[in-house]
Amino acid sequence: MKVIVISNPEEIVGETKTVIRLFEAGLERFHLRKPKYSTHALRSYLDQIPAAYRNRIVIHSHHDLSVPYSLAGIHVTEQHRKKKYWKTWLTRKYLKLRRPDLTITAGFHTLGSLKSQNPVYEYVFLSPVFESISKIGYRSTFNEDSLVKMIEKSSYKVIALGGVDEDKIEKTLELGFHGVALLGSIWKSNDPLEKFKRIHQLCNSSVAM
C-alpha cells in the first residue's frame, strides 16, 4: 500500500528537517503543498532538501520549479482544473516536453469524479474519506458500499486522504484504496517520525497478510 505524506499548508518551524528524516525512514512520495508560498519561498524550501531526495517530491503550485529541481511531479488542483484550464494544460504540455517522466496527480472530492478517465494522472486523492484530523468538522459523506464499488470500477489508482491514522489503515485496505495520504496524523503528532514509521509498518504488514 502506497504511503504519501502531504506537507502542512502552513509554515512549521523545522519542517524541512522532519521531511528529510521521513525520507531517510523510507518515505517514497512527499507532496509539497504551500498555497501561500511565493516562488521564492518554495525555492528556499526546496534548497533545504538534499538533491538526492527531490525526486520524491510532487509540488502543488509554481509547477515550473519541477524542472530545475528535478522533482517527481506536479499536482493539478481543483482550482487549476476549473479556473485555469488552458494555462494548466499549456504548462503541463511544456513541462512534459522538458520532463517526459514527470508524474501528474490530482485530487477529487466526489465519487462521480472517479468515473472520469484521464490517463495522465498516475494516482488521485479522494477526500475526506474519514473525519479530518487537520480540519475540525470536516467529515466524510461517502457511503461505504458506493465507495467500494466506485474504486473497483475506477481507472484511477485512488489514494485515501482525510482522517487517515493508525486505526484507519485496515479499513482503507478493505475499501480497496491503492494507498493512503497522511497530513494531520503526521503534523499534529508530537513525534511525526515515529508516527510515520508506525503507519508505514502497518501498511506494509496489511499488504503482506
CSV table of C-alpha atoms in Angstrom, one decimal:
chain,number,residue,atom,x,y,z
A,1,MET,CA,0.0,0.0,0.0
A,2,LYS,CA,1.4,3.4,-1.1
A,3,VAL,CA,2.1,5.8,1.8
A,4,ILE,CA,2.2,9.5,0.9
A,5,VAL,CA,2.9,12.4,3.3
A,6,ILE,CA,1.5,15.9,2.5
A,7,SER,CA,3.1,19.0,3.9
A,8,ASN,CA,1.2,21.2,6.4
A,9,PRO,CA,-0.2,24.0,4.3
A,10,GLU,CA,1.1,26.5,7.0
A,11,GLU,CA,4.7,27.1,7.8
A,12,ILE,CA,6.1,24.9,10.6
A,13,VAL,CA,9.4,25.5,12.3
A,14,GLY,CA,11.9,22.9,11.4
A,15,GLU,CA,9.6,21.2,8.8
A,16,THR,CA,12.3,20.5,6.2
A,17,LYS,CA,14.4,18.7,8.8
A,18,THR,CA,11.4,16.5,9.6
A,19,VAL,CA,10.8,15.8,5.9
A,20,ILE,CA,14.4,14.8,5.5
A,21,ARG,CA,14.1,12.4,8.4
A,22,LEU,CA,10.9,11.0,6.8
A,23,PHE,CA,12.8,10.4,3.6
A,24,GLU,CA,15.6,8.7,5.5
A,25,ALA,CA,12.9,6.4,7.2
A,26,GLY,CA,11.6,5.3,3.8
A,27,LEU,CA,9.1,7.9,2.6
A,28,GLU,CA,8.9,7.5,-1.1
A,29,ARG,CA,6.5,10.3,-2.0
A,30,PHE,CA,6.0,13.7,-0.4
A,31,HIS,CA,3.5,16.3,-1.7
A,32,LEU,CA,4.7,19.9,-1.1
A,33,ARG,CA,1.5,22.0,-0.7
A,34,LYS,CA,2.1,25.5,0.5
A,35,PRO,CA,-0.7,27.6,-1.1
A,36,LYS,CA,0.5,30.8,0.5
A,37,TYR,CA,4.1,30.4,-0.6
A,38,SER,CA,5.7,32.5,-3.4
A,39,THR,CA,8.1,31.0,-5.9
A,40,HIS,CA,10.9,32.4,-3.9
A,41,ALA,CA,9.6,30.8,-0.7
A,42,LEU,CA,9.2,27.4,-2.4
A,43,ARG,CA,12.7,27.7,-3.8
A,44,SER,CA,14.1,28.3,-0.3
A,45,TYR,CA,12.1,25.3,1.0
A,46,LEU,CA,13.5,23.0,-1.8
A,47,ASP,CA,17.0,24.3,-1.3
A,48,GLN,CA,16.9,22.8,2.2
A,49,ILE,CA,16.1,19.3,0.8
A,50,PRO,CA,19.1,17.3,-0.3
A,51,ALA,CA,19.1,16.8,-4.1
A,52,ALA,CA,19.1,13.0,-3.6
A,53,TYR,CA,15.5,13.2,-2.2
A,54,ARG,CA,14.0,15.8,-4.5
A,55,ASN,CA,12.9,13.2,-7.0
A,56,ARG,CA,10.4,12.0,-4.4
A,57,ILE,CA,8.6,15.4,-4.2
A,58,VAL,CA,5.4,16.3,-6.0
A,59,ILE,CA,4.7,20.1,-6.0
A,60,HIS,CA,1.2,21.6,-5.8
A,61,SER,CA,1.9,25.2,-7.1
A,62,HIS,CA,4.6,27.0,-9.1
A,63,HIS,CA,4.9,23.9,-11.2
A,64,ASP,CA,7.7,25.3,-13.2
A,65,LEU,CA,10.0,24.5,-10.3
A,66,SER,CA,9.7,20.8,-11.1
A,67,VAL,CA,12.2,21.2,-13.9
A,68,PRO,CA,15.2,22.9,-12.3
A,69,TYR,CA,14.8,20.9,-9.1
A,70,SER,CA,14.2,17.6,-10.8
A,71,LEU,CA,11.1,16.9,-8.8
A,72,ALA,CA,9.0,13.8,-9.1
A,73,GLY,CA,5.9,15.6,-10.4
A,74,ILE,CA,3.2,18.1,-10.2
A,75,HIS,CA,-0.3,18.1,-8.6
A,76,VAL,CA,-3.2,19.6,-10.5
A,77,THR,CA,-5.6,21.1,-8.0
A,78,GLU,CA,-9.3,21.6,-8.4
A,79,GLN,CA,-8.7,25.3,-8.8
A,80,HIS,CA,-6.2,24.6,-11.6
A,81,ARG,CA,-8.8,22.4,-13.4
A,82,LYS,CA,-11.7,24.7,-13.1
A,83,LYS,CA,-10.3,28.3,-13.3
A,84,LYS,CA,-7.1,27.9,-15.2
A,85,TYR,CA,-7.7,25.1,-17.6
A,86,TRP,CA,-5.9,26.4,-20.6
A,87,LYS,CA,-3.0,27.8,-18.7
A,88,THR,CA,-2.7,24.5,-16.8
A,89,TRP,CA,-2.9,22.5,-20.0
A,90,LEU,CA,-0.2,24.5,-21.7
A,91,THR,CA,2.1,24.4,-18.6
A,92,ARG,CA,1.6,20.7,-18.4
A,93,LYS,CA,2.5,20.2,-22.1
A,94,TYR,CA,5.6,22.3,-21.7
A,95,LEU,CA,6.7,20.5,-18.6
A,96,LYS,CA,6.1,17.1,-20.1
A,97,LEU,CA,8.2,18.1,-23.1
A,98,ARG,CA,11.0,19.1,-20.8
A,99,ARG,CA,10.5,16.1,-18.4
A,100,PRO,CA,8.8,13.2,-20.2
A,101,ASP,CA,9.0,11.2,-16.9
A,102,LEU,CA,7.1,13.8,-14.9
A,103,THR,CA,4.4,12.4,-12.6
A,104,ILE,CA,1.0,14.2,-12.7
A,105,THR,CA,-1.6,13.7,-9.9
A,106,ALA,CA,-4.9,15.2,-9.0
A,107,GLY,CA,-7.4,15.5,-6.1
A,108,PHE,CA,-11.1,14.7,-6.1
A,109,HIS,CA,-13.9,15.2,-3.5
A,110,THR,CA,-16.8,13.3,-5.1
A,111,LEU,CA,-17.3,9.7,-6.1
A,112,GLY,CA,-18.6,10.9,-9.5
A,113,SER,CA,-15.2,12.3,-10.3
A,114,LEU,CA,-13.8,8.8,-10.2
A,115,LYS,CA,-15.9,7.9,-13.3
A,116,SER,CA,-13.8,10.2,-15.5
A,117,GLN,CA,-10.9,8.8,-17.4
A,118,ASN,CA,-7.7,10.8,-17.7
A,119,PRO,CA,-4.7,8.5,-18.2
A,120,VAL,CA,-2.3,11.4,-17.5
A,121,TYR,CA,-2.9,11.0,-13.7
A,122,GLU,CA,-0.6,8.5,-12.0
A,123,TYR,CA,-2.9,8.5,-9.0
A,124,VAL,CA,-5.6,10.7,-7.5
A,125,PHE,CA,-6.6,11.7,-3.9
A,126,LEU,CA,-10.2,11.2,-2.7
A,127,SER,CA,-11.1,13.2,0.4
A,128,PRO,CA,-12.3,13.3,3.0
A,129,VAL,CA,-12.5,9.6,3.5
A,130,PHE,CA,-12.7,9.8,7.3
A,131,GLU,CA,-13.2,12.7,9.7
A,132,SER,CA,-10.4,15.1,9.1
A,133,ILE,CA,-7.7,15.5,11.7
A,134,SER,CA,-6.4,18.8,10.5
A,135,LYS,CA,-9.8,20.4,9.7
A,136,ILE,CA,-12.3,20.4,12.6
A,137,GLY,CA,-15.8,19.4,11.4
A,138,TYR,CA,-14.6,18.2,8.0
A,139,ARG,CA,-16.4,14.9,7.8
A,140,SER,CA,-16.8,12.2,5.2
A,141,THR,CA,-20.1,11.9,3.4
A,142,PHE,CA,-19.2,8.8,1.4
A,143,ASN,CA,-21.4,5.6,1.6
A,144,GLU,CA,-19.0,2.7,2.1
A,145,ASP,CA,-20.8,0.4,-0.3
A,146,SER,CA,-20.8,3.0,-3.0
A,147,LEU,CA,-17.2,3.9,-2.3
A,148,VAL,CA,-16.0,0.2,-2.7
A,149,LYS,CA,-17.9,-0.2,-6.0
A,150,MET,CA,-16.6,3.1,-7.4
A,151,ILE,CA,-13.0,2.4,-6.5
A,152,GLU,CA,-13.3,-1.1,-8.2
A,153,LYS,CA,-14.7,0.4,-11.4
A,154,SER,CA,-12.4,3.5,-11.5
A,155,SER,CA,-9.5,3.5,-13.9
A,156,TYR,CA,-7.5,5.5,-11.3
A,157,LYS,CA,-5.3,4.4,-8.5
A,158,VAL,CA,-7.2,6.1,-5.7
A,159,ILE,CA,-5.4,7.3,-2.6
A,160,ALA,CA,-7.4,7.8,0.7
A,161,LEU,CA,-7.0,11.3,2.1
A,162,GLY,CA,-8.6,12.9,5.2
A,163,GLY,CA,-8.5,11.5,8.7
A,164,VAL,CA,-6.1,8.7,7.9
A,165,ASP,CA,-4.3,7.4,11.1
A,166,GLU,CA,-3.1,4.2,12.5
A,167,ASP,CA,-6.6,2.9,13.3
A,168,LYS,CA,-7.8,3.5,9.8
A,169,ILE,CA,-5.2,1.5,7.8
A,170,GLU,CA,-7.1,-1.8,7.9
A,171,LYS,CA,-10.3,0.0,6.8
A,172,THR,CA,-8.7,1.7,3.8
A,173,LEU,CA,-7.4,-1.6,2.7
A,174,GLU,CA,-10.9,-3.2,3.0
A,175,LEU,CA,-12.4,-0.3,1.0
A,176,GLY,CA,-9.9,-1.0,-1.9
A,177,PHE,CA,-7.7,2.1,-1.8
A,178,HIS,CA,-4.4,1.9,-3.5
A,179,GLY,CA,-2.7,3.9,-0.7
A,180,VAL,CA,-3.0,6.5,2.0
A,181,ALA,CA,-2.1,10.1,2.3
A,182,LEU,CA,-1.1,11.4,5.7
A,183,LEU,CA,-1.4,15.1,6.7
A,184,GLY,CA,-2.9,15.8,10.2
A,185,SER,CA,-1.8,12.5,11.6
A,186,ILE,CA,1.8,13.5,10.9
A,187,TRP,CA,1.9,17.2,11.6
A,188,LYS,CA,-0.3,17.1,14.7
A,189,SER,CA,1.7,14.3,16.2
A,190,ASN,CA,4.2,15.0,19.0
A,191,ASP,CA,6.7,12.8,17.1
A,192,PRO,CA,6.0,12.9,13.3
A,193,LEU,CA,8.8,10.5,12.5
A,194,GLU,CA,7.7,7.8,14.9
A,195,LYS,CA,4.1,8.2,13.7
A,196,PHE,CA,5.1,7.8,10.1
A,197,LYS,CA,7.2,4.7,11.0
A,198,ARG,CA,4.2,3.0,12.7
A,199,ILE,CA,1.8,3.8,9.9
A,200,HIS,CA,4.3,2.7,7.3
A,201,GLN,CA,4.8,-0.6,9.1
A,202,LEU,CA,1.1,-1.1,9.4
A,203,CYS,CA,0.6,-0.6,5.6
A,204,ASN,CA,3.4,-3.0,4.8
A,205,SER,CA,2.1,-5.6,7.2
A,206,SER,CA,-1.5,-5.2,5.9
A,207,VAL,CA,-0.4,-5.8,2.3
A,208,ALA,CA,1.7,-8.8,3.3
A,209,MET,CA,-1.2,-10.5,5.1
